[in-house]
GROMACS .gro file of C-alpha atoms in nm:
model
  349
    1UNK     CA    1   0.000   0.000   0.000
    2UNK     CA    2   0.285   0.237   0.091
    3UNK     CA    3   0.459   0.158  -0.241
    4UNK     CA    4   0.145   0.243  -0.436
    5UNK     CA    5   0.116   0.574  -0.254
    6UNK     CA    6   0.477   0.661  -0.338
    7UNK     CA    7   0.427   0.571  -0.705
    8UNK     CA    8   0.111   0.781  -0.722
    9UNK     CA    9   0.300   1.074  -0.569
   10UNK     CA   10   0.578   1.037  -0.824
   11UNK     CA   11   0.320   1.029  -1.104
   12UNK     CA   12   0.163   1.354  -0.985
   13UNK     CA   13   0.504   1.522  -0.955
   14UNK     CA   14   0.605   1.410  -1.306
   15UNK     CA   15   0.273   1.529  -1.447
   16UNK     CA   16   0.310   1.869  -1.285
   17UNK     CA   17   0.669   1.890  -1.412
   18UNK     CA   18   0.551   1.820  -1.767
   19UNK     CA   19   0.284   2.090  -1.744
   20UNK     CA   20   0.541   2.335  -1.606
   21UNK     CA   21   0.777   2.242  -1.891
   22UNK     CA   22   0.502   2.320  -2.141
   23UNK     CA   23   0.465   2.670  -1.997
   24UNK     CA   24   0.844   2.719  -1.999
   25UNK     CA   25   0.863   2.613  -2.365
   26UNK     CA   26   0.580   2.846  -2.467
   27UNK     CA   27   0.654   3.151  -2.254
   28UNK     CA   28   1.030   3.142  -2.183
   29UNK     CA   29   1.223   2.932  -2.435
   30UNK     CA   30   1.030   3.045  -2.744
   31UNK     CA   31   1.025   3.423  -2.688
   32UNK     CA   32   1.375   3.444  -2.536
   33UNK     CA   33   1.574   3.185  -2.732
   34UNK     CA   34   1.380   3.084  -3.045
   35UNK     CA   35   1.223   3.409  -3.165
   36UNK     CA   36   1.547   3.597  -3.224
   37UNK     CA   37   1.818   3.625  -3.488
   38UNK     CA   38   1.980   3.280  -3.523
   39UNK     CA   39   2.352   3.253  -3.451
   40UNK     CA   40   2.401   3.066  -3.782
   41UNK     CA   41   2.238   3.325  -4.010
   42UNK     CA   42   2.414   3.330  -4.349
   43UNK     CA   43   2.182   3.453  -4.623
   44UNK     CA   44   2.263   3.574  -4.975
   45UNK     CA   45   2.007   3.757  -5.188
   46UNK     CA   46   2.039   3.857  -5.553
   47UNK     CA   47   1.898   4.168  -5.720
   48UNK     CA   48   1.886   4.279  -6.083
   49UNK     CA   49   1.794   4.601  -6.257
   50UNK     CA   50   1.915   4.875  -6.487
   51UNK     CA   51   2.137   5.179  -6.459
   52UNK     CA   52   1.937   5.432  -6.656
   53UNK     CA   53   2.243   5.655  -6.619
   54UNK     CA   54   2.592   5.554  -6.508
   55UNK     CA   55   2.905   5.770  -6.519
   56UNK     CA   56   3.232   5.587  -6.585
   57UNK     CA   57   3.483   5.722  -6.334
   58UNK     CA   58   3.781   5.624  -6.551
   59UNK     CA   59   3.650   5.822  -6.848
   60UNK     CA   60   3.583   6.119  -6.621
   61UNK     CA   61   3.945   6.107  -6.504
   62UNK     CA   62   4.052   6.125  -6.869
   63UNK     CA   63   3.832   6.429  -6.925
   64UNK     CA   64   3.618   6.240  -7.176
   65UNK     CA   65   3.278   6.343  -7.043
   66UNK     CA   66   3.077   6.237  -7.349
   67UNK     CA   67   3.213   5.881  -7.332
   68UNK     CA   68   3.178   5.871  -6.953
   69UNK     CA   69   2.798   5.885  -6.952
   70UNK     CA   70   2.649   5.537  -7.007
   71UNK     CA   71   2.280   5.467  -7.064
   72UNK     CA   72   2.060   5.164  -6.990
   73UNK     CA   73   2.333   4.944  -6.843
   74UNK     CA   74   2.221   4.610  -6.691
   75UNK     CA   75   2.322   4.575  -6.328
   76UNK     CA   76   2.315   4.326  -6.043
   77UNK     CA   77   2.369   4.327  -5.668
   78UNK     CA   78   2.472   4.036  -5.446
   79UNK     CA   79   2.406   4.093  -5.077
   80UNK     CA   80   2.510   3.861  -4.794
   81UNK     CA   81   2.398   3.905  -4.434
   82UNK     CA   82   2.580   3.685  -4.184
   83UNK     CA   83   2.592   3.648  -3.808
   84UNK     CA   84   2.962   3.663  -3.724
   85UNK     CA   85   2.946   3.646  -3.343
   86UNK     CA   86   2.691   3.645  -3.063
   87UNK     CA   87   2.696   3.751  -2.700
   88UNK     CA   88   2.372   3.675  -2.521
   89UNK     CA   89   2.098   3.872  -2.691
   90UNK     CA   90   2.341   4.070  -2.907
   91UNK     CA   91   2.491   3.975  -3.243
   92UNK     CA   92   2.770   4.100  -3.466
   93UNK     CA   93   2.623   4.095  -3.817
   94UNK     CA   94   2.805   4.162  -4.144
   95UNK     CA   95   2.631   4.317  -4.445
   96UNK     CA   96   2.836   4.265  -4.764
   97UNK     CA   97   2.726   4.397  -5.104
   98UNK     CA   98   2.878   4.375  -5.450
   99UNK     CA   99   2.733   4.582  -5.736
  100UNK     CA  100   2.815   4.506  -6.099
  101UNK     CA  101   2.737   4.692  -6.422
  102UNK     CA  102   2.735   4.481  -6.738
  103UNK     CA  103   2.927   4.217  -6.541
  104UNK     CA  104   3.196   4.455  -6.413
  105UNK     CA  105   3.226   4.534  -6.043
  106UNK     CA  106   3.157   4.901  -5.975
  107UNK     CA  107   3.118   4.896  -5.595
  108UNK     CA  108   3.192   4.670  -5.299
  109UNK     CA  109   3.093   4.747  -4.941
  110UNK     CA  110   3.112   4.558  -4.613
  111UNK     CA  111   2.952   4.694  -4.297
  112UNK     CA  112   2.949   4.528  -3.954
  113UNK     CA  113   2.671   4.607  -3.708
  114UNK     CA  114   2.604   4.518  -3.346
  115UNK     CA  115   2.231   4.445  -3.320
  116UNK     CA  116   1.978   4.332  -3.065
  117UNK     CA  117   1.882   3.979  -3.172
  118UNK     CA  118   1.510   4.036  -3.102
  119UNK     CA  119   1.446   4.393  -3.213
  120UNK     CA  120   1.719   4.386  -3.482
  121UNK     CA  121   1.800   4.747  -3.391
  122UNK     CA  122   2.158   4.864  -3.369
  123UNK     CA  123   2.294   4.857  -3.015
  124UNK     CA  124   2.593   5.011  -2.842
  125UNK     CA  125   2.605   4.761  -2.557
  126UNK     CA  126   2.830   4.504  -2.725
  127UNK     CA  127   3.166   4.340  -2.646
  128UNK     CA  128   3.455   4.585  -2.672
  129UNK     CA  129   3.648   4.370  -2.921
  130UNK     CA  130   3.372   4.390  -3.184
  131UNK     CA  131   3.465   4.626  -3.469
  132UNK     CA  132   3.130   4.775  -3.568
  133UNK     CA  133   2.985   5.053  -3.779
  134UNK     CA  134   2.802   5.306  -3.563
  135UNK     CA  135   2.436   5.297  -3.662
  136UNK     CA  136   2.083   5.366  -3.543
  137UNK     CA  137   1.756   5.181  -3.599
  138UNK     CA  138   1.714   4.878  -3.824
  139UNK     CA  139   2.020   4.782  -4.028
  140UNK     CA  140   1.986   4.438  -4.190
  141UNK     CA  141   1.627   4.322  -4.131
  142UNK     CA  142   1.303   4.377  -3.940
  143UNK     CA  143   1.227   4.260  -3.586
  144UNK     CA  144   1.043   3.936  -3.524
  145UNK     CA  145   0.671   4.003  -3.482
  146UNK     CA  146   0.696   4.322  -3.689
  147UNK     CA  147   0.411   4.567  -3.636
  148UNK     CA  148   0.203   4.785  -3.865
  149UNK     CA  149   0.390   5.099  -3.770
  150UNK     CA  150   0.677   5.323  -3.875
  151UNK     CA  151   1.028   5.203  -3.791
  152UNK     CA  152   1.359   5.386  -3.813
  153UNK     CA  153   1.595   5.251  -4.077
  154UNK     CA  154   1.968   5.308  -4.122
  155UNK     CA  155   2.121   5.433  -4.449
  156UNK     CA  156   2.489   5.332  -4.449
  157UNK     CA  157   2.575   5.537  -4.759
  158UNK     CA  158   2.475   5.863  -4.593
  159UNK     CA  159   2.515   5.749  -4.230
  160UNK     CA  160   2.169   5.885  -4.152
  161UNK     CA  161   1.828   5.741  -4.067
  162UNK     CA  162   1.505   5.735  -4.262
  163UNK     CA  163   1.147   5.638  -4.167
  164UNK     CA  164   1.029   5.291  -4.274
  165UNK     CA  165   0.654   5.344  -4.302
  166UNK     CA  166   0.398   5.062  -4.305
  167UNK     CA  167   0.186   5.092  -4.620
  168UNK     CA  168  -0.022   4.777  -4.673
  169UNK     CA  169  -0.038   4.397  -4.657
  170UNK     CA  170   0.037   4.182  -4.962
  171UNK     CA  171   0.106   3.819  -5.047
  172UNK     CA  172   0.450   3.746  -5.191
  173UNK     CA  173   0.546   3.400  -5.316
  174UNK     CA  174   0.268   3.246  -5.108
  175UNK     CA  175   0.342   3.422  -4.777
  176UNK     CA  176   0.162   3.717  -4.621
  177UNK     CA  177   0.385   4.023  -4.589
  178UNK     CA  178   0.374   4.373  -4.449
  179UNK     CA  179   0.486   4.632  -4.704
  180UNK     CA  180   0.702   4.921  -4.583
  181UNK     CA  181   0.814   5.223  -4.784
  182UNK     CA  182   1.114   5.451  -4.734
  183UNK     CA  183   1.191   5.784  -4.899
  184UNK     CA  184   1.531   5.946  -4.860
  185UNK     CA  185   1.559   6.306  -4.988
  186UNK     CA  186   1.890   6.413  -5.146
  187UNK     CA  187   2.142   6.356  -4.866
  188UNK     CA  188   2.521   6.383  -4.865
  189UNK     CA  189   2.705   6.052  -4.912
  190UNK     CA  190   2.961   6.023  -4.632
  191UNK     CA  191   3.055   5.654  -4.618
  192UNK     CA  192   3.419   5.605  -4.717
  193UNK     CA  193   3.358   5.273  -4.895
  194UNK     CA  194   3.094   5.423  -5.122
  195UNK     CA  195   3.299   5.735  -5.187
  196UNK     CA  196   3.597   5.517  -5.283
  197UNK     CA  197   3.409   5.408  -5.597
  198UNK     CA  198   3.341   5.768  -5.701
  199UNK     CA  199   3.585   6.027  -5.842
  200UNK     CA  200   3.711   6.234  -5.546
  201UNK     CA  201   3.809   6.532  -5.764
  202UNK     CA  202   3.830   6.641  -6.128
  203UNK     CA  203   4.026   6.910  -6.314
  204UNK     CA  204   3.858   7.248  -6.345
  205UNK     CA  205   3.848   7.217  -6.724
  206UNK     CA  206   3.663   6.887  -6.701
  207UNK     CA  207   3.420   7.022  -6.444
  208UNK     CA  208   3.346   7.319  -6.669
  209UNK     CA  209   3.226   7.072  -6.932
  210UNK     CA  210   3.020   6.889  -6.670
  211UNK     CA  211   2.855   7.218  -6.579
  212UNK     CA  212   2.754   7.269  -6.940
  213UNK     CA  213   2.628   6.911  -6.988
  214UNK     CA  214   2.467   6.873  -6.646
  215UNK     CA  215   2.119   6.944  -6.520
  216UNK     CA  216   2.174   7.302  -6.408
  217UNK     CA  217   1.921   7.569  -6.490
  218UNK     CA  218   2.053   7.871  -6.683
  219UNK     CA  219   2.068   8.073  -6.361
  220UNK     CA  220   2.249   7.797  -6.171
  221UNK     CA  221   2.488   7.753  -6.462
  222UNK     CA  222   2.588   8.119  -6.437
  223UNK     CA  223   2.636   8.084  -6.061
  224UNK     CA  224   2.852   7.777  -6.114
  225UNK     CA  225   3.066   7.954  -6.376
  226UNK     CA  226   3.135   8.230  -6.123
  227UNK     CA  227   3.201   7.979  -5.844
  228UNK     CA  228   3.431   7.745  -6.037
  229UNK     CA  229   3.751   7.956  -6.020
  230UNK     CA  230   3.726   7.965  -5.639
  231UNK     CA  231   3.716   7.586  -5.598
  232UNK     CA  232   4.081   7.506  -5.666
  233UNK     CA  233   4.226   7.271  -5.926
  234UNK     CA  234   4.147   6.985  -5.922
  235UNK     CA  235   3.803   7.052  -5.779
  236UNK     CA  236   3.689   6.829  -5.488
  237UNK     CA  237   3.355   6.661  -5.555
  238UNK     CA  238   3.072   6.577  -5.318
  239UNK     CA  239   2.779   6.343  -5.376
  240UNK     CA  240   2.420   6.302  -5.266
  241UNK     CA  241   2.190   6.002  -5.259
  242UNK     CA  242   1.815   6.014  -5.320
  243UNK     CA  243   1.618   5.693  -5.280
  244UNK     CA  244   1.269   5.544  -5.288
  245UNK     CA  245   1.254   5.189  -5.151
  246UNK     CA  246   0.986   4.928  -5.087
  247UNK     CA  247   1.027   4.623  -4.863
  248UNK     CA  248   0.801   4.317  -4.824
  249UNK     CA  249   0.842   4.173  -4.473
  250UNK     CA  250   0.721   3.844  -4.325
  251UNK     CA  251   0.589   3.988  -4.000
  252UNK     CA  252   0.632   3.688  -3.768
  253UNK     CA  253   0.998   3.626  -3.855
  254UNK     CA  254   1.109   3.971  -3.975
  255UNK     CA  255   1.250   3.815  -4.292
  256UNK     CA  256   1.275   4.045  -4.595
  257UNK     CA  257   1.089   3.855  -4.867
  258UNK     CA  258   1.132   4.113  -5.144
  259UNK     CA  259   1.298   4.451  -5.200
  260UNK     CA  260   1.258   4.715  -5.468
  261UNK     CA  261   1.485   5.021  -5.488
  262UNK     CA  262   1.509   5.332  -5.704
  263UNK     CA  263   1.818   5.543  -5.632
  264UNK     CA  264   1.996   5.843  -5.777
  265UNK     CA  265   2.344   5.965  -5.693
  266UNK     CA  266   2.436   6.317  -5.797
  267UNK     CA  267   2.782   6.472  -5.815
  268UNK     CA  268   2.831   6.834  -5.715
  269UNK     CA  269   3.054   7.082  -5.541
  270UNK     CA  270   3.050   7.252  -5.203
  271UNK     CA  271   3.039   7.630  -5.214
  272UNK     CA  272   3.313   7.788  -5.000
  273UNK     CA  273   3.182   7.982  -4.705
  274UNK     CA  274   2.816   7.874  -4.716
  275UNK     CA  275   2.887   7.502  -4.742
  276UNK     CA  276   2.588   7.467  -4.975
  277UNK     CA  277   2.584   7.170  -5.213
  278UNK     CA  278   2.551   7.260  -5.581
  279UNK     CA  279   2.435   6.956  -5.785
  280UNK     CA  280   2.593   6.917  -6.127
  281UNK     CA  281   2.537   6.574  -6.282
  282UNK     CA  282   2.373   6.239  -6.194
  283UNK     CA  283   2.650   5.978  -6.169
  284UNK     CA  284   2.405   5.691  -6.132
  285UNK     CA  285   2.031   5.655  -6.173
  286UNK     CA  286   1.928   5.297  -6.100
  287UNK     CA  287   1.627   5.079  -6.027
  288UNK     CA  288   1.654   4.718  -5.914
  289UNK     CA  289   1.454   4.446  -5.741
  290UNK     CA  290   1.512   4.111  -5.577
  291UNK     CA  291   1.523   3.828  -5.831
  292UNK     CA  292   1.227   3.584  -5.843
  293UNK     CA  293   1.457   3.304  -5.726
  294UNK     CA  294   1.567   3.507  -5.424
  295UNK     CA  295   1.205   3.597  -5.345
  296UNK     CA  296   1.112   3.228  -5.346
  297UNK     CA  297   1.414   3.144  -5.129
  298UNK     CA  298   1.319   3.415  -4.879
  299UNK     CA  299   0.960   3.287  -4.867
  300UNK     CA  300   1.091   2.935  -4.801
  301UNK     CA  301   1.311   3.068  -4.521
  302UNK     CA  302   1.009   3.246  -4.372
  303UNK     CA  303   0.800   2.929  -4.383
  304UNK     CA  304   1.081   2.723  -4.226
  305UNK     CA  305   1.129   2.977  -3.948
  306UNK     CA  306   0.752   2.984  -3.888
  307UNK     CA  307   0.745   2.603  -3.862
  308UNK     CA  308   1.031   2.607  -3.611
  309UNK     CA  309   0.857   2.865  -3.395
  310UNK     CA  310   0.529   2.672  -3.412
  311UNK     CA  311   0.702   2.347  -3.314
  312UNK     CA  312   0.874   2.482  -3.004
  313UNK     CA  313   0.622   2.750  -2.911
  314UNK     CA  314   0.290   2.572  -2.974
  315UNK     CA  315   0.300   2.206  -3.076
  316UNK     CA  316   0.551   2.076  -2.820
  317UNK     CA  317   0.395   2.269  -2.529
  318UNK     CA  318   0.051   2.131  -2.616
  319UNK     CA  319   0.180   1.773  -2.643
  320UNK     CA  320   0.387   1.793  -2.325
  321UNK     CA  321   0.108   1.967  -2.133
  322UNK     CA  322  -0.155   1.713  -2.242
  323UNK     CA  323   0.071   1.421  -2.147
  324UNK     CA  324   0.127   1.578  -1.805
  325UNK     CA  325  -0.246   1.635  -1.751
  326UNK     CA  326  -0.333   1.280  -1.859
  327UNK     CA  327  -0.072   1.137  -1.624
  328UNK     CA  328  -0.214   1.329  -1.328
  329UNK     CA  329  -0.570   1.230  -1.423
  330UNK     CA  330  -0.470   0.864  -1.447
  331UNK     CA  331  -0.305   0.872  -1.105
  332UNK     CA  332  -0.610   1.034  -0.944
  333UNK     CA  333  -0.849   0.788  -1.105
  334UNK     CA  334  -0.645   0.490  -0.990
  335UNK     CA  335  -0.634   0.637  -0.639
  336UNK     CA  336  -1.013   0.658  -0.626
  337UNK     CA  337  -1.069   0.299  -0.734
  338UNK     CA  338  -1.164   0.077  -0.441
  339UNK     CA  339  -0.937  -0.226  -0.410
  340UNK     CA  340  -1.099  -0.565  -0.456
  341UNK     CA  341  -1.077  -0.789  -0.151
  342UNK     CA  342  -1.257  -1.053   0.051
  343UNK     CA  343  -1.594  -0.924   0.179
  344UNK     CA  344  -1.606  -0.869   0.551
  345UNK     CA  345  -1.817  -1.146   0.711
  346UNK     CA  346  -2.124  -1.033   0.900
  347UNK     CA  347  -2.099  -1.004   1.277
  348UNK     CA  348  -2.233  -1.293   1.487
  349UNK     CA  349  -2.582  -1.241   1.611
   0.00000   0.00000   0.00000
């Protein structure tokens, strides 16, 4: 009898432990350790499009402005986002991009960010030995459980932020996505990697031709002609970026399913004294979008991530919790059953 009581007690304890484990899986393990940027993230996405205008830096250096301006050049971008290191809820993430025009590399960049693995926002509280690019807001992706709201996004080319505004909900490659839009007004390009692919300065004589062939109004052209002799020789150039971007985001996982960008870079000069930027000539005018193959791959990644979250956060807790409840119920039912034995004889009259 004592043994049966002990076994029943053990059964109840095990059942309660299983139920507690179900709650831990659903409300601790899943939100804190599953729904965050994986430590093995290594994703490459491909994009294709067209340079409506592209200025050849080598031809500019030669002073051959007419030959420097290319039209309708096919382009491609390869972007790889990889988790390099983790420390608790923080991750060191690399963002590498290679841009080609007609098969020739025209720009390569590699930025490293320290991000919060749940919000995906840039963070300053990271290990001291991490070499990171200072940033604000979202850098490589959206947070898990993205909301229908405006986020702050980071623009590495200009080292500034821009609003990422929720616009609508759409289905992409079979998955439901939130669509966000970003609009960056003409902003000075300050990143050294981007500037390295652009002519830093040109001779005054060459720039005079650019002023004549550029997009200046007659009044601005006269102002530039008066300004040019004061700029030195060669003349230092500055650049701005203007961009309109659309992103399709799988809300639960924060995965970017599709991206569409339209960007324009403009070369100009800085007026002495006022520091005002005087635009002269577009050096690139490009539109590109994620390839269909990359869109499908991103949708597959979103579905796989969803399945993993469902398994640990919903299915396993339900199974474990039900098993625990059934075990406790079985123990209680057995306890209530009356043992069979020899009937007690009636008392003597």
